[in-house]
Coordinates of C-alpha atoms and ligand atoms in Angstrom, one line a residue:
Chain A
X269 CA 35.3 -70.5 -154.4
X270 CA 33.4 -71.4 -151.3
X271 CA 30.0 -69.9 -150.2
X272 CA 28.5 -70.4 -146.7
X273 CA 24.7 -69.9 -146.7
X274 CA 22.2 -70.0 -143.9
X275 CA 19.3 -72.4 -143.2
X276 CA 17.3 -71.3 -140.3
X277 CA 13.9 -72.7 -139.4
X278 CA 11.3 -70.3 -138.0
X279 CA 7.8 -70.9 -136.7
X280 CA 5.3 -70.0 -139.4
X281 CA 4.5 -66.3 -139.0
X282 CA 1.0 -66.9 -140.3
X283 CA 0.1 -69.4 -137.6
X284 CA -1.5 -68.4 -134.3
X285 CA 1.2 -68.2 -131.6
X286 CA 0.8 -68.7 -127.9
X287 CA 3.1 -67.4 -125.2
X288 CA 4.5 -70.0 -122.8
X289 CA 3.6 -70.2 -119.2
X290 CA 6.7 -68.4 -118.0
X291 CA 6.1 -65.8 -120.6
X292 CA 9.6 -66.0 -122.0
X293 CA 9.0 -67.9 -125.2
X294 CA 6.3 -69.4 -127.5
X295 CA 4.7 -72.8 -127.0
X296 CA 2.2 -75.2 -128.5
X297 CA 1.8 -76.9 -131.8
X298 CA 3.9 -74.6 -133.9
X299 CA 4.4 -75.2 -137.6
X300 CA 7.9 -74.5 -138.9
X301 CA 9.0 -73.1 -142.2
X302 CA 12.4 -72.2 -143.7
X303 CA 13.1 -68.5 -142.9
X304 CA 12.1 -66.8 -146.2
X305 CA 15.3 -64.7 -146.4
X306 CA 17.4 -67.8 -146.1
X307 CA 15.6 -69.2 -149.1
X308 CA 16.7 -66.1 -151.1
X309 CA 20.3 -66.6 -149.8
X310 CA 20.3 -70.2 -150.9
X311 CA 18.8 -69.4 -154.3
X312 CA 21.5 -66.8 -154.8
X313 CA 24.3 -69.2 -154.0
X314 CA 22.9 -71.8 -156.3
X315 CA 22.6 -69.3 -159.2
X316 CA 26.2 -68.2 -158.6
X317 CA 27.3 -71.8 -158.6
X318 CA 25.4 -72.5 -161.8
X319 CA 26.7 -69.5 -163.6
X320 CA 30.4 -69.6 -162.6
X321 CA 31.0 -73.3 -161.8
X322 CA 33.7 -74.4 -159.4
X323 CA 31.8 -73.1 -156.4
X324 CA 31.3 -75.2 -153.3
X325 CA 28.2 -74.3 -151.3
X326 CA 27.7 -75.1 -147.6
X327 CA 24.6 -74.5 -145.5
X328 CA 24.7 -73.7 -141.8
X329 CA 21.8 -74.2 -139.5
X330 CA 21.9 -73.6 -135.7
X331 CA 19.2 -75.1 -133.6
X332 CA 17.7 -78.2 -132.0
X333 CA 19.4 -81.3 -133.4
X334 CA 16.8 -83.4 -135.4
X335 CA 14.5 -80.6 -136.5
X336 CA 17.3 -78.3 -137.8
X337 CA 19.0 -81.2 -139.6
X338 CA 15.7 -81.9 -141.4
X339 CA 15.4 -78.3 -142.5
X340 CA 19.0 -78.2 -143.7
X341 CA 18.4 -81.3 -145.8
X342 CA 15.0 -80.3 -147.1
X343 CA 15.5 -76.6 -147.5
X344 CA 19.1 -76.4 -148.6
X345 CA 20.6 -79.7 -149.6
X346 CA 17.6 -80.8 -151.6
X347 CA 17.7 -77.6 -153.5
X348 CA 21.3 -78.2 -154.5
X349 CA 23.5 -77.0 -151.7
X350 CA 26.5 -79.4 -151.6
X351 CA 26.7 -80.1 -147.8
X352 CA 25.5 -79.0 -144.5
X353 CA 26.7 -78.1 -141.0
X354 CA 24.4 -78.3 -138.0
X355 CA 25.4 -76.6 -134.8
X356 CA 23.3 -77.8 -131.9
X357 CA 22.0 -75.0 -129.7
X358 CA 18.8 -74.1 -127.9
X359 CA 17.2 -71.3 -129.9
X360 CA 15.5 -69.8 -126.9
X361 CA 18.8 -69.0 -125.3
X362 CA 20.7 -67.7 -128.4
X363 CA 20.7 -64.0 -129.4
X364 CA 21.9 -62.7 -132.8
X365 CA 25.3 -62.0 -131.2
X366 CA 25.9 -65.6 -130.2
X367 CA 24.6 -66.8 -133.6
X368 CA 27.1 -64.5 -135.2
X369 CA 29.9 -65.8 -133.1
X370 CA 29.0 -69.4 -134.1
X371 CA 29.0 -68.3 -137.7
X372 CA 32.5 -66.7 -137.2
X373 CA 33.8 -70.0 -135.7
X374 CA 32.4 -71.9 -138.7
X375 CA 34.0 -69.4 -141.0
X376 CA 37.3 -70.0 -139.2
X377 CA 37.0 -73.7 -139.9
X378 CA 35.7 -73.5 -143.4
X379 CA 37.4 -70.4 -144.8
X380 CA 34.6 -69.4 -147.2
X381 CA 35.0 -66.5 -149.7
X382 CA 31.5 -65.3 -149.2
X383 CA 28.9 -65.6 -146.5
X384 CA 25.4 -65.2 -147.9
X385 CA 22.6 -65.2 -145.3
X386 CA 19.2 -63.7 -144.8
X387 CA 18.7 -60.0 -143.8
X388 CA 16.4 -61.0 -141.0
X389 CA 15.0 -63.9 -139.2
X390 CA 11.2 -63.6 -139.3
X391 CA 10.7 -64.8 -135.8
X392 CA 13.1 -62.6 -133.8
X393 CA 13.1 -59.9 -136.5
X394 CA 16.5 -58.6 -135.3
X395 CA 18.3 -58.0 -138.6
X396 CA 21.7 -58.2 -137.0
X397 CA 23.6 -61.4 -137.7
X398 CA 25.2 -60.5 -141.0
X399 CA 26.4 -57.1 -139.8
X400 CA 27.7 -58.6 -136.5
X401 CA 29.5 -61.4 -138.4
X402 CA 31.1 -58.9 -140.8
X403 CA 32.5 -56.9 -137.9
X404 CA 33.7 -60.0 -136.0
X405 CA 35.6 -61.1 -139.2
X406 CA 36.7 -57.5 -140.2
X407 CA 35.0 -58.1 -143.6
X408 CA 33.0 -55.6 -145.7
X409 CA 29.3 -56.1 -145.9
X410 CA 26.4 -55.4 -148.2
X411 CA 23.1 -55.8 -146.4
X412 CA 19.5 -55.9 -147.9
X413 CA 20.7 -57.1 -151.3
X414 CA 18.2 -57.0 -154.1
X415 CA 20.8 -57.7 -156.9
X416 CA 24.2 -59.4 -156.9
X417 CA 26.7 -59.9 -159.7
X418 CA 30.1 -61.4 -159.5
X419 CA 33.0 -59.8 -161.4
X420 CA 36.2 -61.8 -160.7
X421 CA 37.0 -61.4 -157.0
X422 CA 34.6 -58.5 -156.7
X423 CA 30.9 -58.5 -156.1
X424 CA 28.6 -55.7 -157.3
X425 CA 25.6 -55.6 -155.0
X426 CA 22.5 -53.4 -155.2
X427 CA 20.8 -52.7 -151.8
X428 CA 17.3 -51.7 -150.9
X429 CA 17.8 -48.6 -148.7
X430 CA 15.6 -45.6 -147.6
X431 CA 15.1 -43.4 -150.5
X432 CA 16.1 -45.7 -153.3
X433 CA 18.6 -48.3 -154.4
X434 CA 22.3 -48.2 -153.6
X435 CA 25.0 -50.1 -155.4
X436 CA 28.3 -51.1 -153.7
X437 CA 31.4 -52.9 -155.0
X438 CA 33.0 -55.3 -152.5
X439 CA 36.1 -57.4 -152.7
X440 CA 35.9 -61.0 -151.4
X441 CA 35.8 -62.3 -148.8
X442 CA 32.6 -60.4 -147.6
X443 CA 29.2 -60.8 -146.1
X444 CA 26.0 -60.2 -148.0
X445 CA 22.5 -60.3 -146.6
X446 CA 19.6 -61.1 -148.9
X447 CA 16.4 -59.2 -149.3
X448 CA 13.2 -60.7 -150.7
X449 CA 13.5 -59.2 -154.2
X450 CA 16.9 -60.8 -154.7
X451 CA 15.4 -63.7 -156.6
X452 CA 12.5 -66.2 -156.7
X453 CA 13.6 -69.2 -154.7
X454 CA 13.2 -72.5 -156.5
X455 CA 11.3 -75.6 -155.2
X456 CA 13.4 -78.6 -154.4
X457 CA 13.2 -81.1 -157.3
X458 CA 12.1 -84.7 -156.4
X459 CA 15.5 -86.0 -157.4
X460 CA 17.1 -83.4 -155.1
X461 CA 15.2 -84.7 -152.1
X462 CA 16.5 -88.2 -152.8
X463 CA 20.1 -86.9 -153.3
X464 CA 19.9 -84.8 -150.1
X465 CA 19.7 -87.9 -148.0
X466 CA 23.2 -88.9 -149.1
X467 CA 24.8 -85.5 -148.9
X468 CA 27.2 -84.9 -146.0
X469 CA 25.8 -83.2 -142.9
X470 CA 28.2 -82.5 -140.1
X471 CA 26.9 -82.1 -136.6
X472 CA 28.8 -80.0 -134.2
X473 CA 28.2 -79.1 -130.5
X474 CA 28.9 -75.6 -129.2
X475 CA 31.8 -77.1 -127.3
X476 CA 33.4 -78.2 -130.6
X477 CA 33.7 -74.5 -131.7
X478 CA 35.8 -73.3 -128.8
X479 CA 34.0 -70.1 -128.3
X480 CA 35.5 -67.9 -125.6
X481 CA 32.0 -67.5 -124.1
X482 CA 28.8 -69.2 -125.3
X483 CA 26.4 -66.8 -123.4
X484 CA 24.0 -64.5 -125.2
X485 CA 24.1 -60.8 -124.4
X486 CA 20.4 -60.2 -124.9
X487 CA 17.6 -62.3 -123.3
X488 CA 13.9 -62.1 -123.3
X489 CA 12.4 -61.6 -119.9
X490 CA 8.8 -61.2 -120.8
X491 CA 6.5 -61.6 -123.8
X492 CA 3.1 -60.1 -124.3
X493 CA 0.5 -59.7 -127.0
X494 CA 0.5 -56.2 -128.7
X495 CA -2.3 -53.8 -127.8
X496 CA -5.1 -54.7 -130.1
X497 CA -7.2 -52.2 -132.1
X498 CA -10.8 -52.0 -131.3
X499 CA -13.1 -53.1 -134.1
X500 CA -14.0 -50.3 -136.5
X501 CA -17.0 -49.9 -138.7
X502 CA -18.0 -50.3 -142.3
X503 CA -19.2 -47.0 -143.8
X504 CA -22.0 -46.8 -146.4
X505 CA -20.3 -44.9 -149.1
X506 CA -17.7 -42.3 -149.9
X507 CA -20.0 -39.5 -148.6
X508 CA -20.3 -41.4 -145.3
X509 CA -16.6 -41.9 -145.1
X510 CA -15.9 -38.2 -145.5
X511 CA -18.5 -37.4 -142.9
X512 CA -16.8 -39.8 -140.4
X513 CA -13.3 -38.6 -141.1
X514 CA -14.4 -34.9 -140.6
X515 CA -16.7 -35.5 -137.7
X516 CA -15.8 -38.1 -135.2
X517 CA -12.2 -38.7 -136.3
X518 CA -11.3 -35.1 -137.0
X519 CA -8.6 -36.0 -139.5
X520 CA -9.9 -34.3 -142.6
Chain X
X114 CA 24.1 -42.2 -114.1
X115 CA 23.9 -43.1 -117.7
X116 CA 25.2 -41.4 -120.8
X117 CA 23.3 -42.0 -124.0
X118 CA 24.8 -41.3 -127.4
X119 CA 22.3 -40.6 -130.2
X120 CA 23.6 -40.9 -133.8
X121 CA 21.8 -38.3 -136.0
X122 CA 20.1 -39.5 -139.2
X123 CA 20.7 -37.1 -142.1
X124 CA 20.5 -37.3 -145.8
X125 CA 23.9 -36.0 -147.1
X126 CA 23.8 -33.0 -144.8
X127 CA 20.0 -32.5 -144.4
X128 CA 18.8 -33.5 -140.9
X129 CA 16.1 -36.2 -140.9
X130 CA 13.2 -35.5 -138.6
X131 CA 13.5 -39.2 -137.4
X132 CA 16.5 -38.0 -135.4
X133 CA 14.1 -36.1 -133.1
X134 CA 12.2 -39.3 -132.3
X135 CA 15.4 -41.0 -131.4
X136 CA 16.3 -38.1 -129.2
X137 CA 12.9 -38.6 -127.5
X138 CA 14.0 -42.2 -126.7
X139 CA 17.3 -41.0 -125.4
X140 CA 15.6 -38.4 -123.2
X141 CA 13.3 -41.1 -121.7
X142 CA 16.2 -43.4 -121.0
X143 CA 18.3 -40.6 -119.5
X144 CA 15.4 -39.6 -117.3
X145 CA 14.9 -43.1 -116.0
X146 CA 18.6 -43.5 -115.2
X147 CA 19.3 -40.0 -114.0
X148 CA 21.7 -39.5 -116.9
X149 CA 22.1 -37.3 -119.9
X150 CA 22.5 -37.7 -123.7
X151 CA 24.8 -36.4 -126.4
X152 CA 24.2 -36.3 -130.1
X153 CA 26.7 -37.3 -132.7
X154 CA 26.7 -36.1 -136.3
X155 CA 28.8 -38.1 -138.7
X156 CA 29.6 -37.5 -142.4
X157 CA 31.3 -34.9 -144.5
X158 CA 30.3 -31.3 -144.8
X159 CA 27.7 -31.8 -142.0
X160 CA 28.4 -28.9 -139.7
X161 CA 24.9 -27.6 -140.6
X162 CA 23.3 -30.8 -139.2
X163 CA 25.3 -30.4 -136.0
X164 CA 24.0 -26.8 -135.7
X165 CA 20.5 -28.0 -136.3
X166 CA 20.5 -30.3 -133.4
X167 CA 21.8 -28.0 -130.7
X168 CA 18.4 -27.0 -129.3
X169 CA 17.0 -30.3 -128.2
X170 CA 18.6 -30.8 -124.8
X171 CA 21.8 -32.7 -125.6
X172 CA 24.7 -32.1 -123.1
X173 CA 27.0 -31.9 -126.2
X174 CA 26.8 -32.3 -130.0
X175 CA 29.8 -34.2 -131.4
X176 CA 30.8 -33.5 -135.0
X177 CA 32.8 -36.2 -136.8
X178 CA 33.5 -34.7 -140.2
X179 CA 35.8 -36.6 -142.6
X180 CA 35.8 -37.1 -146.4
X181 CA 35.9 -40.9 -146.0
X182 CA 32.6 -40.7 -144.1
X183 CA 30.7 -38.8 -146.8
X184 CA 29.0 -42.0 -147.7
X185 CA 27.5 -44.0 -144.9
X186 CA 29.5 -47.2 -145.3
X187 CA 28.9 -49.5 -142.3
X188 CA 32.6 -50.3 -141.6
X189 CA 34.1 -46.8 -141.3
X190 CA 30.9 -45.4 -139.6
X191 CA 30.9 -48.1 -137.0
X192 CA 34.5 -47.4 -136.2
X193 CA 34.0 -43.7 -135.5
X194 CA 30.8 -44.3 -133.6
X195 CA 32.4 -46.9 -131.4
X196 CA 35.6 -44.7 -130.8
X197 CA 33.5 -41.7 -130.0
X198 CA 31.2 -43.8 -127.6
X199 CA 34.3 -45.0 -125.8
X200 CA 35.9 -41.6 -125.6
X201 CA 32.8 -40.0 -124.0
X202 CA 32.0 -43.1 -121.9
X203 CA 28.6 -43.7 -123.4
X204 CA 26.8 -46.7 -122.0
X205 CA 23.9 -46.6 -124.5
X206 CA 24.4 -45.9 -128.3
X207 CA 21.2 -45.5 -130.3
X208 CA 20.1 -44.5 -133.8
X209 CA 16.8 -44.8 -135.6
X210 CA 16.1 -48.2 -137.2
X211 CA 16.6 -46.5 -140.6
X212 CA 18.4 -48.4 -143.3
X213 CA 21.6 -46.8 -142.1
X214 CA 20.9 -47.5 -138.5
X215 CA 20.2 -51.2 -139.2
X216 CA 23.3 -51.5 -141.3
X217 CA 25.8 -49.8 -138.9
X218 CA 24.6 -50.4 -135.4
X219 CA 25.3 -54.1 -135.1
X220 CA 29.0 -53.4 -136.1
X221 CA 29.1 -50.8 -133.4
X222 CA 27.8 -53.4 -130.9
X223 CA 30.7 -55.8 -131.8
X224 CA 33.3 -53.1 -131.3
X225 CA 31.8 -52.1 -127.9
X226 CA 31.2 -55.8 -126.9
X227 CA 27.6 -54.7 -126.4
X228 CA 24.3 -56.5 -126.9
X229 CA 21.9 -54.9 -129.2
X230 CA 18.1 -54.6 -129.2
X231 CA 16.5 -53.8 -132.6
X232 CA 13.4 -51.7 -133.3
X233 CA 12.7 -50.7 -129.7
X234 CA 9.3 -49.2 -129.0
X235 CA 9.3 -48.7 -125.3
X236 CA 11.5 -48.7 -122.2
X237 CA 10.0 -50.9 -119.4
X238 CA 10.9 -51.3 -115.8
X239 CA 11.1 -55.0 -114.7
X240 CA 12.2 -56.8 -111.6
X241 CA 15.4 -57.5 -113.4
X242 CA 16.1 -53.9 -114.4
X243 CA 15.3 -51.8 -117.4
X244 CA 14.1 -53.7 -120.4
X245 CA 13.6 -52.7 -124.0
X246 CA 10.2 -53.7 -125.5
X247 CA 10.4 -54.7 -129.2
X248 CA 8.0 -56.3 -131.7
X249 CA 8.8 -59.9 -132.8
X250 CA 7.1 -62.3 -135.2
X251 CA 6.0 -59.5 -137.5
X252 CA 4.6 -57.6 -134.6
X253 CA 2.3 -60.5 -133.4
X254 CA 4.2 -60.6 -130.1
X255 CA 6.1 -58.1 -128.0
X256 CA 9.3 -59.1 -126.3
X257 CA 10.9 -57.3 -123.4
X258 CA 14.6 -57.9 -123.6
X259 CA 17.4 -57.2 -121.1
X260 CA 20.8 -56.5 -122.4
X261 CA 23.4 -57.8 -119.9
X262 CA 26.5 -56.2 -121.3
X263 CA 27.7 -52.9 -119.7
X264 CA 27.3 -51.0 -123.0
X265 CA 24.1 -51.4 -124.9
X266 CA 23.2 -50.6 -128.5
X267 CA 19.6 -49.8 -129.5
X268 CA 17.9 -49.2 -132.8
X269 CA 14.8 -47.1 -132.2
X270 CA 11.5 -47.5 -134.0
X271 CA 10.8 -43.8 -134.6
X272 CA 7.0 -44.2 -135.1
X273 CA 6.8 -45.3 -131.4
X274 CA 8.2 -42.1 -130.0
X275 CA 6.9 -38.5 -130.4
X276 CA 9.5 -36.2 -131.8
X277 CA 11.0 -33.8 -129.2
X278 CA 10.1 -30.2 -129.5
X279 CA 12.6 -27.5 -130.2
X280 CA 14.0 -26.2 -126.8
X281 CA 15.7 -23.0 -125.8
X282 CA 19.1 -24.3 -124.7
X283 CA 22.1 -24.5 -126.9
X284 CA 24.3 -27.6 -126.7
X285 CA 28.0 -27.0 -127.4
X286 CA 29.4 -28.4 -130.6
X287 CA 32.6 -30.4 -130.1
X288 CA 34.8 -31.5 -133.0
X289 CA 35.6 -35.1 -132.4
X290 CA 39.0 -36.6 -133.1
X291 CA 37.4 -40.0 -134.1
X292 CA 38.4 -40.9 -137.6
X293 CA 38.0 -43.8 -140.0
X294 CA 40.9 -46.2 -140.7
X295 CA 43.3 -45.1 -143.4
X296 CA 43.8 -48.6 -144.7
X297 CA 42.4 -49.3 -148.2
X298 CA 38.7 -50.0 -148.0
X299 CA 37.5 -53.2 -149.5
X300 CA 34.1 -51.8 -150.2
X301 CA 33.3 -48.9 -152.5
X302 CA 30.2 -46.8 -153.1
X303 CA 29.2 -47.1 -156.8
X304 CA 25.9 -45.3 -157.3
X305 CA 22.6 -44.3 -155.8
X306 CA 19.4 -44.5 -157.7
X307 CA 17.0 -42.3 -155.7
X308 CA 13.2 -42.3 -155.8
X309 CA 12.5 -38.7 -156.8
X310 CA 9.6 -37.3 -154.9
X311 CA 8.4 -33.9 -153.8
X312 CA 6.1 -35.6 -151.3
X313 CA 6.7 -35.8 -147.5
X314 CA 9.0 -38.6 -146.3
X315 CA 7.0 -41.8 -145.7
X316 CA 8.4 -42.3 -142.2
X317 CA 7.6 -38.7 -141.2
X318 CA 4.3 -37.9 -142.9
X319 CA 1.1 -37.3 -140.9
X320 CA -1.0 -38.8 -143.7
X321 CA 0.0 -41.9 -145.6
X322 CA -1.9 -43.4 -148.5
X323 CA -0.8 -46.9 -149.5
X324 CA -1.9 -48.9 -152.5
X325 CA -1.8 -52.6 -153.1
X326 CA -1.6 -55.2 -155.9
X327 CA -5.3 -54.7 -156.7
X328 CA -4.4 -51.4 -158.4
X329 CA -2.3 -53.0 -161.0
X330 CA -0.7 -50.6 -163.5
X331 CA -3.2 -47.9 -162.5
X332 CA -1.4 -47.5 -159.1
X333 CA -0.1 -44.0 -159.8
X334 CA -3.2 -42.7 -161.5
X335 CA -5.3 -43.8 -158.5
X336 CA -2.9 -43.0 -155.6
X337 CA -1.3 -39.7 -156.8
X338 CA -4.4 -37.5 -156.8
X339 CA -5.4 -38.9 -153.4
X340 CA -1.9 -38.1 -152.0
X341 CA -2.0 -34.6 -153.6
X342 CA -5.3 -33.6 -152.1
X343 CA -4.3 -35.0 -148.6
X344 CA -0.7 -33.8 -148.7
X345 CA 0.2 -37.4 -148.0
X346 CA 3.2 -39.6 -148.6
X347 CA 2.6 -42.7 -150.8
X348 CA 3.2 -46.2 -149.5
X349 CA 2.6 -49.6 -151.0
X350 CA 2.3 -53.3 -150.1
X351 CA 5.1 -55.6 -151.0
X352 CA 3.0 -57.2 -153.7
X353 CA 2.6 -53.8 -155.4
X354 CA 6.4 -53.3 -155.3
X355 CA 7.2 -56.8 -156.4
X356 CA 4.9 -56.4 -159.4
X357 CA 6.7 -53.2 -160.3
X358 CA 3.8 -50.8 -159.7
X359 CA 5.7 -48.8 -157.0
X360 CA 9.4 -48.3 -156.1
X361 CA 10.9 -50.5 -153.4
X362 CA 11.3 -47.7 -150.8
X363 CA 7.5 -47.2 -150.8
X364 CA 7.0 -50.6 -149.1
X365 CA 5.3 -50.5 -145.7
X366 CA 5.5 -53.5 -143.5
X367 CA 7.6 -56.0 -141.6
X368 CA 10.4 -55.7 -144.1
X369 CA 9.7 -52.2 -145.3
X370 CA 9.0 -49.0 -143.4
X371 CA 7.0 -48.8 -140.2
X372 CA 4.7 -45.9 -140.1
X373 CA 2.2 -44.5 -137.5
X374 CA 0.6 -41.4 -139.1
X375 CA -2.5 -39.6 -138.0
X376 CA -4.3 -41.0 -141.0
X377 CA -3.5 -44.2 -143.0
X378 CA -5.3 -45.3 -146.2
X379 CA -5.0 -48.9 -147.3
X380 CA -6.3 -49.1 -150.9
X381 CA -6.7 -52.5 -152.5
X382 CA -4.5 -54.1 -149.8
X383 CA -5.6 -57.4 -148.3
X384 CA -4.0 -56.9 -144.9
X385 CA -1.4 -59.7 -144.6
X386 CA 0.3 -59.8 -141.1
X387 CA 3.5 -58.6 -142.7
X388 CA 1.7 -55.5 -144.0
X389 CA -0.1 -54.8 -140.7
X390 CA 3.3 -55.0 -138.9
X391 CA 4.1 -51.7 -140.6
X392 CA 1.0 -49.7 -140.1
X393 CA -1.3 -51.0 -137.4
X394 CA -0.3 -48.3 -134.9
X395 CA -1.6 -45.5 -137.2
X396 CA -4.1 -43.3 -135.3
X397 CA -6.9 -43.7 -137.9
X398 CA -6.9 -46.4 -140.5
X399 CA -9.2 -46.4 -143.6
X400 CA -9.5 -49.4 -145.8
X401 CA -10.9 -49.4 -149.3
X402 CA -11.3 -52.9 -150.7
X403 CA -13.8 -54.6 -152.9
X404 CA -13.8 -57.8 -150.9
X405 CA -15.6 -57.4 -147.5
X406 CA -13.9 -60.5 -146.0
X407 CA -10.3 -59.2 -146.2
X408 CA -8.3 -59.0 -142.9
X409 CA -7.5 -55.3 -143.5
X410 CA -11.1 -54.6 -142.3
X411 CA -10.2 -56.1 -138.9
X412 CA -7.8 -53.2 -138.2
X413 CA -9.5 -50.4 -140.1
X414 CA -11.5 -47.8 -138.1
X415 CA -13.4 -47.1 -141.3
X416 CA -13.9 -49.7 -144.0
X417 CA -15.4 -49.0 -147.4
X418 CA -16.3 -52.0 -149.4
X419 CA -16.0 -50.7 -153.0
X420 CA -14.0 -50.8 -156.2
X421 CA -11.0 -48.5 -155.7
X422 CA -11.1 -47.4 -159.3
X423 CA -14.5 -45.8 -158.7
X424 CA -14.3 -44.9 -155.0
X425 CA -10.9 -43.2 -154.9
X426 CA -11.6 -40.7 -157.7
X427 CA -15.0 -40.0 -156.1
X428 CA -13.3 -39.4 -152.7
X429 CA -10.8 -37.1 -154.3
X430 CA -13.4 -35.0 -156.1
X431 CA -15.6 -34.7 -153.1
X432 CA -12.7 -33.6 -150.9
X433 CA -11.8 -31.1 -153.6
X434 CA -15.3 -29.7 -153.5
X435 CA -15.2 -29.3 -149.7
X436 CA -12.0 -27.5 -149.9
X437 CA -13.0 -25.2 -152.8
Ligands
FAD825 C1 9.1 -62.6 -145.1 C2 8.0 -61.7 -145.7 C3 8.0 -60.4 -145.5 C4 7.0 -59.6 -146.1 N1 7.0 -58.2 -145.9 C5 6.0 -57.5 -146.3 C6 6.0 -56.1 -146.1 O1 6.9 -55.5 -145.5 N2 5.0 -55.4 -146.5 C7 3.9 -55.9 -147.2 O2 3.0 -55.2 -147.6 N3 3.9 -57.3 -147.4 C8 5.0 -58.0 -147.0 N4 4.9 -59.4 -147.3 C9 3.9 -59.9 -148.3 C10 2.6 -60.2 -147.6 O3 2.6 -61.4 -147.1 C11 1.5 -60.1 -148.7 O4 1.7 -61.0 -149.7 C12 1.3 -58.7 -149.3 O5 1.2 -57.7 -148.3 C13 0.1 -58.6 -150.2 O6 -0.1 -57.4 -150.8 P1 -1.5 -56.9 -151.3 O7 -2.4 -56.8 -150.2 O8 -1.2 -55.7 -152.1 O9 -1.9 -58.0 -152.4 P2 -3.1 -59.1 -152.3 O10 -3.0 -59.9 -151.0 O11 -3.0 -59.8 -153.6 O12 -4.4 -58.2 -152.2 C14 -4.9 -57.4 -153.2 C15 -6.1 -56.8 -152.7 O13 -6.7 -55.9 -153.6 C16 -8.1 -56.0 -153.5 N5 -8.6 -55.5 -154.8 C17 -8.3 -56.0 -156.1 N6 -8.9 -55.2 -157.0 C18 -9.5 -54.2 -156.3 C19 -10.3 -53.0 -156.7 N7 -10.5 -52.8 -158.0 N8 -10.7 -52.2 -155.8 C20 -10.5 -52.5 -154.4 N9 -9.8 -53.6 -154.0 C21 -9.3 -54.4 -154.9 C22 -8.4 -57.5 -153.3 O14 -9.6 -57.7 -152.7 C23 -7.2 -57.8 -152.3 O15 -7.7 -57.6 -151.0 C24 6.0 -60.2 -146.8 C25 5.9 -61.5 -147.0 C26 6.9 -62.3 -146.5 C27 6.9 -63.8 -146.7
AMP826 N1 19.6 -70.3 -135.9 C1 20.1 -69.9 -137.0 N2 20.7 -70.8 -137.9 C2 21.2 -70.3 -139.1 N3 21.1 -69.1 -139.5 C3 20.6 -68.1 -138.7 C4 20.1 -68.5 -137.4 N4 19.6 -67.3 -136.8 C5 19.8 -66.3 -137.7 N5 20.4 -66.8 -138.8 C6 20.8 -66.1 -140.1 O1 20.9 -64.7 -139.7 C7 20.0 -63.9 -140.4 C8 19.7 -62.7 -139.6 O2 19.1 -63.1 -138.4 P1 18.7 -62.0 -137.2 O3 19.8 -61.0 -137.1 O4 18.5 -62.8 -136.0 O5 17.4 -61.4 -137.7 C9 18.8 -64.8 -140.7 O6 18.1 -64.3 -141.9 C10 19.6 -66.1 -141.0 O7 20.0 -66.1 -142.3

């Protein structure tokens, strides 16, 4: 069995972000971290491989060449993923749809049985790539997975949905997107970091993938800060809180 | 002239009020483009839902009723939505960013060769045409995006649009011939483990009281009386859910539900950016936390620095007295 997982780097959501001069992207000294949901996807693939054996795991990262390569090595290969694929692209001019078409082209080359990626990239917050990819491939999908079990060539996946938890049974090949409660991602062991340096990491250009069209369908034309809230007040005690909520706020 | 297609949210035949917020988005878009909107109701045994949406200004209500659509599986739902959109010549397809909307809409986009904007909160006019404003980076930044494909797909953040009011008109109900593929499905619904609650829906409630990790295993005993007295829905931080004090669908935030009630209580919640992303547009925010330095106090209109185990029961009994 072959599993394709994702390794996307994102700018640290806890860092202060500044908007670039043309107001179309962010700029400045941004710290990058591995997209949290990719860590869950990677962990899930590693656990499947440990449990069932005979599974090859491949991590795909799409982005600027050197930086993305470093993240694939440190975040995926060092944790135990077998090999990596880097597709060089400018992240500012990709949308989820172009990312999904790049994934589809890699699936075409690699023929994995399962694509296991994050439910959302915590920079763009689109929550689309897995679903787009599943439709491009004509495969079934289970998004927002909080539990995954393999039963032969079937997967049984529990999903976090509005109103509770839903369980689906899917036959392979399929696409699963990971939610945060799927597992606790491991840290890369020291030995893993050494090993990762020697693991294969293939670098591809967009032109190698023979996409019909490498244009995004969605582009950012303006970025702004959200409307802030004006500072509130600290109330003395419960009595005071009730008085404020009844009086000036009129919500009680 | 545009034609917008709204996909109704319903829970196995019961209309979700969120639909009316999505209709508000569609109405705005139609107005800005001198167009109109239709509503589609998809499922099995859902004629009642179609009837329920006939008085909100839609040019038509399309009913797609089929046994294989009883459960909202993304593949078959996406096919009928895309087929219907093509049949009526829709240039925008939208649904709320509910868990079904998030699951299904991207697949619709592929079928329609459309670009998609997620979690849209506003339609803005730019020199390059109409753009969709959406939160990014956990709501720390807002991006205005242009979709260049002829057909566009949008998931709508319902908290950002006021629900449309019941109108007088009556939209005709049209039975659609769209149908799912007959081929054997490679995905099957197994089970649903619902969070039983008689409280208002979190995404629709006018008062939401959320508890955090600080409440530990007394989450319910602290939060339930407060929710009872306020007629509120209960929410939670991710940490409270992760630690097992609250069910997963209570989670408010970047990766949970986004709410904007009249009144929001954050009890023993520190105020991480990911939590704020889900509640900072509430009208009035109250924070109760024992640590005065927590970031939650930066967004709260009223902050009470106190031990929640003491303050919340006191608050409940004082409100009770007032109401007696
Ligand atoms: C990718 C990603 C997505 C995330 N998505 C979400 C999301 O959707 N929603 C979300 O909420 N979080 C989300 N998080 C987690 C978020 O970063 C925080 O970890 C989480 O919100 C913290 O929850 P908390 O405030 O309950 O816990 P803590 O940060 O541990 O805070 C507990 C608070 O309780 C207070 N306290 C303790 N005891 C008492 C007492 N007796 N009385 C009063 N106060 C008390 C403490 O002072 C403290 O402020 C996400 C994180 C990541 C990485
Ligand atoms: N540049 C990228 N490289 C690798 N994987 C990506 C990239 N962008 C998105 N993904 C994957 O797609 C998921 C959903 O992304 P999105 O739809 O953009 O929110 C992410 O959680 C990642 O797993």
